[in-house]
Tab-separated table of C-alpha atoms and ligand atoms in Angstrom:
chain	number	residue	atom	x	y	z
G	1	UNK	CA	148.284	43.488	138.299
G	2	UNK	CA	150.103	40.334	137.800
G	3	UNK	CA	150.855	40.266	133.866
G	4	UNK	CA	153.238	37.679	133.930
G	5	UNK	CA	151.088	34.605	134.526
G	6	UNK	CA	149.045	33.256	131.544
G	7	UNK	CA	145.449	33.601	131.073
G	8	UNK	CA	144.555	29.753	131.014
G	9	UNK	CA	146.074	29.464	134.682
G	10	UNK	CA	144.352	32.362	136.056
G	11	UNK	CA	140.821	32.361	137.360
G	12	UNK	CA	139.004	34.789	135.160
G	13	UNK	CA	136.928	37.181	137.314
G	14	UNK	CA	134.119	37.602	134.912
G	15	UNK	CA	134.101	34.862	132.258
G	16	UNK	CA	130.383	34.513	133.213
G	17	UNK	CA	129.490	32.150	129.938
G	18	UNK	CA	131.291	30.261	128.302
G	19	UNK	CA	129.150	28.753	125.302
G	20	UNK	CA	131.104	26.307	123.411
G	21	UNK	CA	130.667	24.666	120.235
G	22	UNK	CA	131.368	21.289	121.891
G	23	UNK	CA	128.375	21.345	123.601
G	24	UNK	CA	126.365	18.369	122.241
G	25	UNK	CA	123.588	20.432	120.821
G	26	UNK	CA	125.684	22.943	119.204
G	27	UNK	CA	127.770	20.659	117.918
G	28	UNK	CA	125.349	18.993	115.852
G	29	UNK	CA	124.139	22.197	114.381
G	30	UNK	CA	128.142	22.903	113.533
G	31	UNK	CA	128.808	19.756	111.684
G	32	UNK	CA	125.370	19.961	109.615
G	33	UNK	CA	125.633	23.448	108.657
G	34	UNK	CA	129.485	23.894	107.988
G	35	UNK	CA	130.477	20.238	106.547
G	36	UNK	CA	134.069	19.453	107.485
G	37	UNK	CA	136.170	22.020	108.963
G	38	UNK	CA	139.159	23.774	107.178
G	39	UNK	CA	141.434	21.667	109.662
G	40	UNK	CA	140.115	18.386	108.362
G	41	UNK	CA	140.162	19.363	104.834
G	42	UNK	CA	143.513	20.187	104.707
G	43	UNK	CA	144.471	16.981	107.047
G	44	UNK	CA	142.969	14.671	104.335
G	45	UNK	CA	144.422	16.961	101.270
G	46	UNK	CA	147.862	15.937	103.207
G	47	UNK	CA	147.464	12.107	103.564
G	48	UNK	CA	145.686	11.895	100.083
G	49	UNK	CA	148.874	13.848	98.305
G	50	UNK	CA	150.690	11.692	96.161
G	51	UNK	CA	153.509	14.319	95.791
G	52	UNK	CA	154.564	14.037	99.443
G	53	UNK	CA	156.466	11.435	100.861
G	54	UNK	CA	155.529	9.928	104.355
G	55	UNK	CA	158.125	12.006	106.268
G	56	UNK	CA	156.918	14.960	104.322
G	57	UNK	CA	153.205	14.396	105.505
G	58	UNK	CA	154.266	13.909	109.039
G	59	UNK	CA	155.997	17.172	109.148
G	60	UNK	CA	152.817	18.972	107.767
G	61	UNK	CA	150.366	17.207	109.934
G	62	UNK	CA	152.627	18.385	112.533
G	63	UNK	CA	152.864	21.768	111.689
G	64	UNK	CA	149.281	21.640	111.033
G	65	UNK	CA	148.386	20.474	114.544
G	66	UNK	CA	150.672	23.345	115.444
G	67	UNK	CA	148.653	26.136	113.987
G	68	UNK	CA	145.156	24.295	115.118
G	69	UNK	CA	146.101	25.080	118.781
G	70	UNK	CA	146.406	28.813	117.506
G	71	UNK	CA	143.543	30.969	119.190
G	72	UNK	CA	142.095	34.197	117.718
G	73	UNK	CA	141.187	36.301	120.581
G	74	UNK	CA	138.866	39.285	119.925
G	75	UNK	CA	137.849	41.806	122.359
G	76	UNK	CA	134.183	43.662	121.505
G	77	UNK	CA	134.005	47.129	123.232
G	78	UNK	CA	131.483	50.129	122.792
G	79	UNK	CA	128.755	52.129	124.244
G	80	UNK	CA	125.745	50.210	125.555
G	81	UNK	CA	123.318	49.351	122.882
G	82	UNK	CA	125.467	50.282	119.691
G	83	UNK	CA	124.981	46.520	118.159
G	84	UNK	CA	127.966	44.604	119.802
G	85	UNK	CA	126.264	41.716	119.842
G	86	UNK	CA	124.430	42.085	116.610
G	87	UNK	CA	127.415	42.676	114.995
G	88	UNK	CA	129.064	39.319	116.451
G	89	UNK	CA	125.710	37.501	115.233
G	90	UNK	CA	125.757	39.063	111.768
G	91	UNK	CA	129.698	38.285	111.078
G	92	UNK	CA	129.863	34.643	112.531
G	93	UNK	CA	127.575	31.401	112.156
G	94	UNK	CA	126.553	31.807	115.906
G	95	UNK	CA	123.058	32.703	117.121
G	96	UNK	CA	124.040	32.720	120.662
G	97	UNK	CA	125.232	36.667	121.196
G	98	UNK	CA	121.944	37.995	122.993
G	99	UNK	CA	120.697	40.845	121.059
G	100	UNK	CA	119.062	43.584	123.199
G	101	UNK	CA	115.253	44.962	123.020
G	102	UNK	CA	114.950	46.882	126.173
G	103	UNK	CA	116.725	49.696	127.637
G	104	UNK	CA	119.381	47.875	129.983
G	105	UNK	CA	122.394	46.699	129.096
G	106	UNK	CA	121.619	43.371	127.484
G	107	UNK	CA	125.187	42.073	128.160
G	108	UNK	CA	126.309	42.579	131.669
G	109	UNK	CA	129.659	41.016	132.122
G	110	UNK	CA	132.542	39.995	129.705
G	111	UNK	CA	130.939	36.870	127.836
G	112	UNK	CA	133.345	34.790	126.073
G	113	UNK	CA	132.511	32.680	123.181
G	114	UNK	CA	134.188	29.739	122.149
G	115	UNK	CA	133.781	28.753	118.461
G	116	UNK	CA	136.333	26.187	118.308
G	117	UNK	CA	139.867	28.147	117.881
G	118	UNK	CA	138.016	31.677	117.560
G	119	UNK	CA	137.151	33.629	120.846
G	120	UNK	CA	135.283	36.505	121.046
G	121	UNK	CA	135.093	38.214	124.139
G	122	UNK	CA	131.645	40.454	124.409
G	123	UNK	CA	131.715	43.188	126.288
G	124	UNK	CA	128.537	45.033	128.257
G	125	UNK	CA	127.926	48.394	126.742
G	126	UNK	CA	129.268	51.246	128.794
G	127	UNK	CA	127.332	54.306	129.558
G	128	UNK	CA	124.399	52.487	131.299
G	129	UNK	CA	124.511	50.224	134.212
G	130	UNK	CA	128.172	49.598	134.339
G	131	UNK	CA	130.559	52.552	135.237
G	132	UNK	CA	132.965	54.151	132.677
G	133	UNK	CA	135.548	53.766	135.287
G	134	UNK	CA	134.807	50.005	135.830
G	135	UNK	CA	134.634	49.600	132.419
G	136	UNK	CA	138.158	50.851	131.533
G	137	UNK	CA	139.407	48.697	134.193
G	138	UNK	CA	137.947	45.854	132.587
G	139	UNK	CA	139.110	46.706	129.104
G	140	UNK	CA	142.507	47.349	130.733
G	141	UNK	CA	142.958	43.940	132.423
G	142	UNK	CA	142.201	42.030	129.503
G	143	UNK	CA	144.718	43.653	127.385
G	144	UNK	CA	147.223	42.939	129.623
G	145	UNK	CA	146.528	39.157	129.568
G	146	UNK	CA	149.006	36.762	128.081
G	147	UNK	CA	148.807	33.704	126.406
G	148	UNK	CA	150.806	30.744	127.218
G	149	UNK	CA	153.523	31.790	125.041
G	150	UNK	CA	153.850	35.217	126.905
G	151	UNK	CA	152.345	36.971	124.170
G	152	UNK	CA	149.483	39.674	124.499
G	153	UNK	CA	145.962	37.423	124.360
G	154	UNK	CA	143.980	39.448	122.780
G	155	UNK	CA	144.890	39.961	118.962
G	156	UNK	CA	142.313	42.319	117.826
G	157	UNK	CA	140.288	45.012	119.723
G	158	UNK	CA	137.020	45.678	117.780
G	159	UNK	CA	135.627	49.250	119.009
G	160	UNK	CA	132.245	49.795	118.201
G	161	UNK	CA	130.882	53.238	117.876
G	162	UNK	CA	127.585	54.749	116.941
G	163	UNK	CA	128.155	56.429	113.788
G	164	UNK	CA	124.760	58.769	114.647
G	165	UNK	CA	126.053	59.813	118.018
G	166	UNK	CA	126.855	63.626	118.140
G	167	UNK	CA	129.047	62.805	121.629
G	168	UNK	CA	131.396	60.264	121.192
G	169	UNK	CA	133.573	61.886	124.086
G	170	UNK	CA	133.155	59.037	126.368
G	171	UNK	CA	134.345	56.535	123.626
G	172	UNK	CA	137.498	58.939	122.634
G	173	UNK	CA	138.660	58.706	126.155
G	174	UNK	CA	138.484	54.982	126.324
G	175	UNK	CA	140.204	54.951	123.142
G	176	UNK	CA	142.961	57.203	123.383
G	177	UNK	CA	143.423	56.799	127.359
G	178	UNK	CA	142.776	52.934	128.156
G	179	UNK	CA	142.852	50.635	124.600
G	180	UNK	CA	145.960	52.238	122.703
G	181	UNK	CA	148.001	52.969	125.680
G	182	UNK	CA	147.681	49.237	126.753
G	183	UNK	CA	148.271	47.779	123.065
G	184	UNK	CA	151.917	48.938	123.197
G	185	UNK	CA	154.080	48.939	119.919
G	186	UNK	CA	151.974	48.872	116.790
G	187	UNK	CA	148.860	49.887	118.488
G	188	UNK	CA	147.456	50.365	115.132
G	189	UNK	CA	147.658	46.878	114.115
G	190	UNK	CA	145.726	45.249	116.891
G	191	UNK	CA	142.503	47.957	116.973
G	192	UNK	CA	140.016	48.445	114.423
G	193	UNK	CA	137.174	51.175	114.880
G	194	UNK	CA	133.969	50.607	113.291
G	195	UNK	CA	130.644	52.875	113.384
G	196	UNK	CA	127.803	50.684	113.386
G	197	UNK	CA	124.160	51.618	112.692
G	198	UNK	CA	125.004	53.502	109.305
G	199	UNK	CA	121.206	53.337	108.275
G	200	UNK	CA	120.305	55.620	111.040
G	201	UNK	CA	122.966	57.752	111.470
G	202	UNK	CA	121.005	60.620	110.445
G	203	UNK	CA	117.717	59.467	111.821
G	204	UNK	CA	116.815	57.366	109.264
G	205	UNK	CA	116.840	59.950	106.736
G	206	UNK	CA	118.973	59.608	103.153
G	207	UNK	CA	119.215	55.649	103.669
G	208	UNK	CA	118.214	54.123	100.234
G	209	UNK	CA	115.967	51.502	101.214
G	210	UNK	CA	115.630	49.706	97.792
G	211	UNK	CA	119.642	49.609	97.342
G	212	UNK	CA	120.236	49.092	101.035
G	213	UNK	CA	122.819	51.756	101.274
G	214	UNK	CA	123.460	55.451	102.195
G	215	UNK	CA	122.823	57.581	99.639
G	216	UNK	CA	125.447	60.572	98.529
G	217	UNK	CA	124.356	63.040	101.312
G	218	UNK	CA	124.899	60.126	104.063
G	219	UNK	CA	127.881	58.940	102.670
G	220	UNK	CA	129.597	62.195	102.794
G	221	UNK	CA	128.058	62.355	106.773
G	222	UNK	CA	129.503	58.719	107.417
G	223	UNK	CA	132.704	59.634	105.680
G	224	UNK	CA	133.017	62.707	107.501
G	225	UNK	CA	132.159	61.374	111.077
G	226	UNK	CA	135.110	58.322	110.515
G	227	UNK	CA	137.598	60.793	109.332
G	228	UNK	CA	136.881	62.971	112.452
G	229	UNK	CA	137.333	59.412	114.705
G	230	UNK	CA	140.435	59.046	113.172
G	231	UNK	CA	141.752	62.717	113.709
G	232	UNK	CA	140.927	62.826	117.136
G	233	UNK	CA	142.611	59.463	117.537
G	234	UNK	CA	145.521	60.432	115.868
G	235	UNK	CA	145.866	64.007	117.479
G	236	UNK	CA	145.815	62.421	121.060
G	237	UNK	CA	147.909	59.224	120.550
G	238	UNK	CA	149.736	59.619	117.427
G	239	UNK	CA	148.022	56.521	116.171
G	240	UNK	CA	146.554	56.262	112.783
G	241	UNK	CA	143.817	54.246	112.872
G	242	UNK	CA	141.401	53.637	109.902
G	243	UNK	CA	137.961	53.983	110.859
G	244	UNK	CA	135.053	52.170	108.945
G	245	UNK	CA	131.164	52.408	108.799
G	246	UNK	CA	128.651	49.703	108.593
G	247	UNK	CA	125.190	48.338	109.489
G	248	UNK	CA	125.151	45.172	111.886
G	249	UNK	CA	121.379	44.561	110.404
G	250	UNK	CA	118.751	43.868	112.452
G	251	UNK	CA	114.958	42.255	112.379
G	252	UNK	CA	112.391	43.633	113.928
G	253	UNK	CA	108.532	42.996	114.053
G	254	UNK	CA	109.149	40.975	110.939
G	255	UNK	CA	110.807	43.972	108.959
G	256	UNK	CA	114.492	43.063	108.426
G	257	UNK	CA	117.418	45.387	107.428
G	258	UNK	CA	120.384	43.788	105.749
G	259	UNK	CA	123.885	44.628	106.780
G	260	UNK	CA	125.731	46.815	104.858
G	261	UNK	CA	129.525	46.910	104.583
G	262	UNK	CA	130.165	43.776	106.810
G	263	UNK	CA	132.140	42.425	103.941
G	264	UNK	CA	134.404	45.374	104.633
G	265	UNK	CA	134.421	44.795	108.515
G	266	UNK	CA	135.060	41.352	108.100
G	267	UNK	CA	138.153	41.703	105.564
G	268	UNK	CA	139.439	44.438	108.165
G	269	UNK	CA	139.181	41.833	110.951
G	270	UNK	CA	140.801	39.104	108.882
G	271	UNK	CA	143.581	40.961	107.762
G	272	UNK	CA	144.102	42.600	111.329
G	273	UNK	CA	144.981	38.769	112.648
G	274	UNK	CA	148.165	37.618	112.108
G	275	UNK	CA	148.330	35.350	109.093
G	276	UNK	CA	148.826	31.970	110.878
G	277	UNK	CA	146.020	32.432	112.752
G	278	UNK	CA	143.545	33.812	110.156
G	279	UNK	CA	141.758	30.060	109.435
G	280	UNK	CA	140.503	30.009	112.869
G	281	UNK	CA	138.090	32.371	111.469
G	282	UNK	CA	137.448	30.704	108.123
G	283	UNK	CA	135.312	27.869	110.085
G	284	UNK	CA	132.960	30.793	111.300
G	285	UNK	CA	132.120	32.993	108.888
G	286	UNK	CA	128.430	33.542	108.323
G	287	UNK	CA	126.883	31.749	105.604
G	288	UNK	CA	123.821	33.649	105.095
G	289	UNK	CA	124.560	35.142	101.793
G	290	UNK	CA	122.155	38.137	102.164
G	291	UNK	CA	124.489	39.491	104.983
G	292	UNK	CA	127.526	39.866	102.388
G	293	UNK	CA	125.679	41.455	99.927
G	294	UNK	CA	125.646	45.164	100.312
G	295	UNK	CA	129.059	47.604	100.771
G	296	UNK	CA	130.352	50.503	99.183
G	297	UNK	CA	132.007	48.572	96.402
G	298	UNK	CA	135.063	50.703	97.008
G	299	UNK	CA	137.232	47.387	97.234
G	300	UNK	CA	136.161	43.810	96.260
G	301	UNK	CA	136.184	42.938	99.926
G	302	UNK	CA	135.040	39.285	99.442
G	303	UNK	CA	137.909	38.642	97.082
G	304	UNK	CA	140.488	40.055	99.127
G	305	UNK	CA	139.149	38.272	102.111
G	306	UNK	CA	139.496	34.982	100.517
G	307	UNK	CA	142.853	36.039	99.234
G	308	UNK	CA	143.994	36.392	102.829
G	309	UNK	CA	142.811	33.092	103.780
G	310	UNK	CA	144.132	31.845	100.838
G	311	UNK	CA	147.525	33.164	101.735
G	312	UNK	CA	147.841	31.549	104.656
G	313	UNK	CA	146.472	28.083	103.319
G	314	UNK	CA	149.003	28.505	100.366
G	315	UNK	CA	152.056	29.364	102.908
G	316	UNK	CA	151.270	26.173	104.667
G	317	UNK	CA	150.084	23.941	101.711
G	318	UNK	CA	152.716	25.235	99.273
G	319	UNK	CA	155.543	26.334	101.025
G	320	UNK	CA	156.839	29.195	99.140
G	321	UNK	CA	155.390	28.897	95.523
G	322	UNK	CA	154.084	32.366	94.770
G	323	UNK	CA	150.683	31.996	93.144
G	324	UNK	CA	149.052	34.560	95.657
G	325	UNK	CA	148.172	38.043	94.833
G	326	UNK	CA	149.493	39.118	91.467
G	327	UNK	CA	147.171	36.394	89.920
G	328	UNK	CA	144.317	37.517	92.516
G	329	UNK	CA	144.565	41.078	90.980
G	330	UNK	CA	143.804	39.629	87.400
G	331	UNK	CA	140.840	37.316	88.198
G	332	UNK	CA	139.569	39.546	91.124
G	333	UNK	CA	135.660	39.786	91.459
G	334	UNK	CA	135.041	36.304	91.196
G	335	UNK	CA	136.716	34.886	94.450
G	336	UNK	CA	135.437	31.535	94.402
G	337	UNK	CA	136.512	30.422	90.619
G	338	UNK	CA	140.173	32.416	91.115
G	339	UNK	CA	140.562	30.113	94.361
G	340	UNK	CA	139.586	27.005	92.909
G	341	UNK	CA	141.552	27.787	89.677
G	342	UNK	CA	144.816	28.608	91.492
G	343	UNK	CA	144.216	25.677	93.643
G	344	UNK	CA	143.061	23.333	91.523
G	345	UNK	CA	143.748	19.567	91.356
G	346	UNK	CA	145.013	17.997	94.261
G	347	UNK	CA	143.919	21.207	96.520
G	348	UNK	CA	140.423	21.256	95.183
G	349	UNK	CA	138.499	20.550	98.298
G	350	UNK	CA	139.836	23.660	99.855
G	351	UNK	CA	138.958	25.544	96.665
G	352	UNK	CA	135.645	24.555	97.492
G	353	UNK	CA	135.984	25.336	101.108
G	354	UNK	CA	136.579	28.686	100.049
G	355	UNK	CA	134.019	29.255	97.389
G	356	UNK	CA	131.261	28.570	99.513
G	357	UNK	CA	132.621	30.795	102.513
G	358	UNK	CA	130.113	33.711	102.016
G	359	UNK	CA	127.273	31.452	101.737
B	1	GTP	N1	118.939	50.156	112.741
B	1	GTP	C1	120.049	49.530	112.812
B	1	GTP	N2	119.664	48.900	114.369
B	1	GTP	C2	120.670	48.349	114.943
B	1	GTP	C3	121.897	47.732	114.267
B	1	GTP	N3	122.676	47.061	114.818
B	1	GTP	C4	122.137	47.007	116.119
B	1	GTP	N4	120.745	47.509	115.925
B	1	GTP	C5	119.799	47.209	117.052
B	1	GTP	O1	120.384	47.875	118.449
B	1	GTP	C6	119.808	47.395	119.396
B	1	GTP	C7	120.956	46.759	120.186
B	1	GTP	O2	121.781	46.002	119.580
B	1	GTP	P1	122.756	45.144	120.676
B	1	GTP	O3	123.253	44.039	119.411
B	1	GTP	O4	122.090	44.347	121.688
B	1	GTP	O5	123.790	45.832	121.347
B	1	GTP	P2	124.882	45.669	122.417
B	1	GTP	O6	125.645	46.725	121.756
B	1	GTP	O7	125.265	44.363	122.079
B	1	GTP	O8	124.068	45.921	123.386
B	1	GTP	P3	124.549	45.981	125.072
B	1	GTP	O9	124.954	44.462	125.006
B	1	GTP	O10	123.338	46.033	125.581
B	1	GTP	O11	125.426	47.146	125.296
B	1	GTP	C8	118.917	46.292	118.825
B	1	GTP	O12	117.652	46.543	118.948
B	1	GTP	C9	119.455	45.919	117.575
B	1	GTP	O13	118.657	45.226	116.538
B	1	GTP	C10	122.126	48.539	112.976
B	1	GTP	O14	123.083	48.521	111.976
B	1	GTP	N5	121.168	49.297	112.430
B	2	MG	MG1	125.493	42.920	123.723
C-alpha cells in the first residue's frame, strides 16, 4: 500500500456515506441548536479586544485560522452490535449514525461523519457479515493513512468492546495484532479501549435502576473485566492501556436507559486528542444534559474535560499566562463557574460557551 499519498488526494475505497453538517438541512439544525461556534466566538473576541494592537489581532486571527483548519479524526471499531453507533450518537450532537435494531450489522462499510472539523469513522461491526481478516485489513489501511502534513491521519482509535462478553478473543487479536502494531511509537496515546453495555454486563442483574449505576457486585465485575483486558493487551504488546467501562444508553419501546460514565469516556477522548486540535470537538458535544448525569464519581470528568478545552483556549488567547490547572483544582466541582471566573471580563463569551457545554 502507498502510505505516502495524503488521504485527501487518494480515492477512498469505502467512504460510502459522507454526511456533512454543511448540508442545508443539517446546517439549519446546527446553527439553531448550538449558536455561535467556538471559532466564531474567538474571532469576535479577538476583534473586540481593546488590549491588542491591530498587528497582534492579525497575527492571532491568522493563528486561529490555522487551528480552524486542523481536523480531528477518530476511528471507531468493535464487534457487531456492541453499540458503536449508539456511542457516537450519545457523545455528539448528531442524530445521523444509524442504530441497529435487527440482527444484521447495521453499518455495512466505513462511514465517515463530518461534523465540521471533527471526523468520525464508524466501522461495521466485525464478527457478522464481514470477515475478521477483511475487517483487520480495513482498519490497517485506515491507520496507515496520512494527513496533508504527512502525519498519521487517525488521531484516536476508539475500540468498543462488550463488557458482558465472555469471549473477547477476536477483539483481542484485532487490538494486539492489528491496531497496536499499526500505531507505531506511543501507541497508548492513540488508542482508547471502552467496554460498553455496562448495564447488561451481568445479563441485567446488579444494575441499580433508580440511580442508573452498577451496584457493588457489578462494579467489581466491570473493574475486573477492564483489568483483564488491560493485562491481556499489556502481556501481548507491552503497551499499557487504560480500559474504561460505560453504557451508551438506549431508547426502546418508549423505555429509556440513560448513559452511564459517558462523561468519563468523553474526558478520555478529549484528553487523547492533541491540545491544539481539541476545539474541534467542543462544538459538537451532545447538549442533552441527561447524557452527562451519571458516572462513577471517581473524578470530576466534566470539570476536567472543560479544563482540557480551556487549556487550549487559554494557550491561544493568553499565550503563556498560567491561570490553568492549579486554580482549577481549587474550584473543581463547579466547572461553569470556574471557567467563567478564570476567563472573566473580555473573554466572558468563551466562558459562557464552555459553561453550556453539557447542556
Ligand atoms: N442495554 C444497552 N444496550 C445498548 C447500549 N448501547 C447500545 N445498545 C443497544 O445495542 C444495539 C446495537 O447498537 P448499535 O449502536 O447499532 O451497535 P453497533 O456497534 O453500531 O452495531 P453494528 O453497526 O451493526 O456493528 C441497539 O439495540 C442499541 O440500543 C447500552 O449501553 N446498553
Ligand atoms: Mg453501527
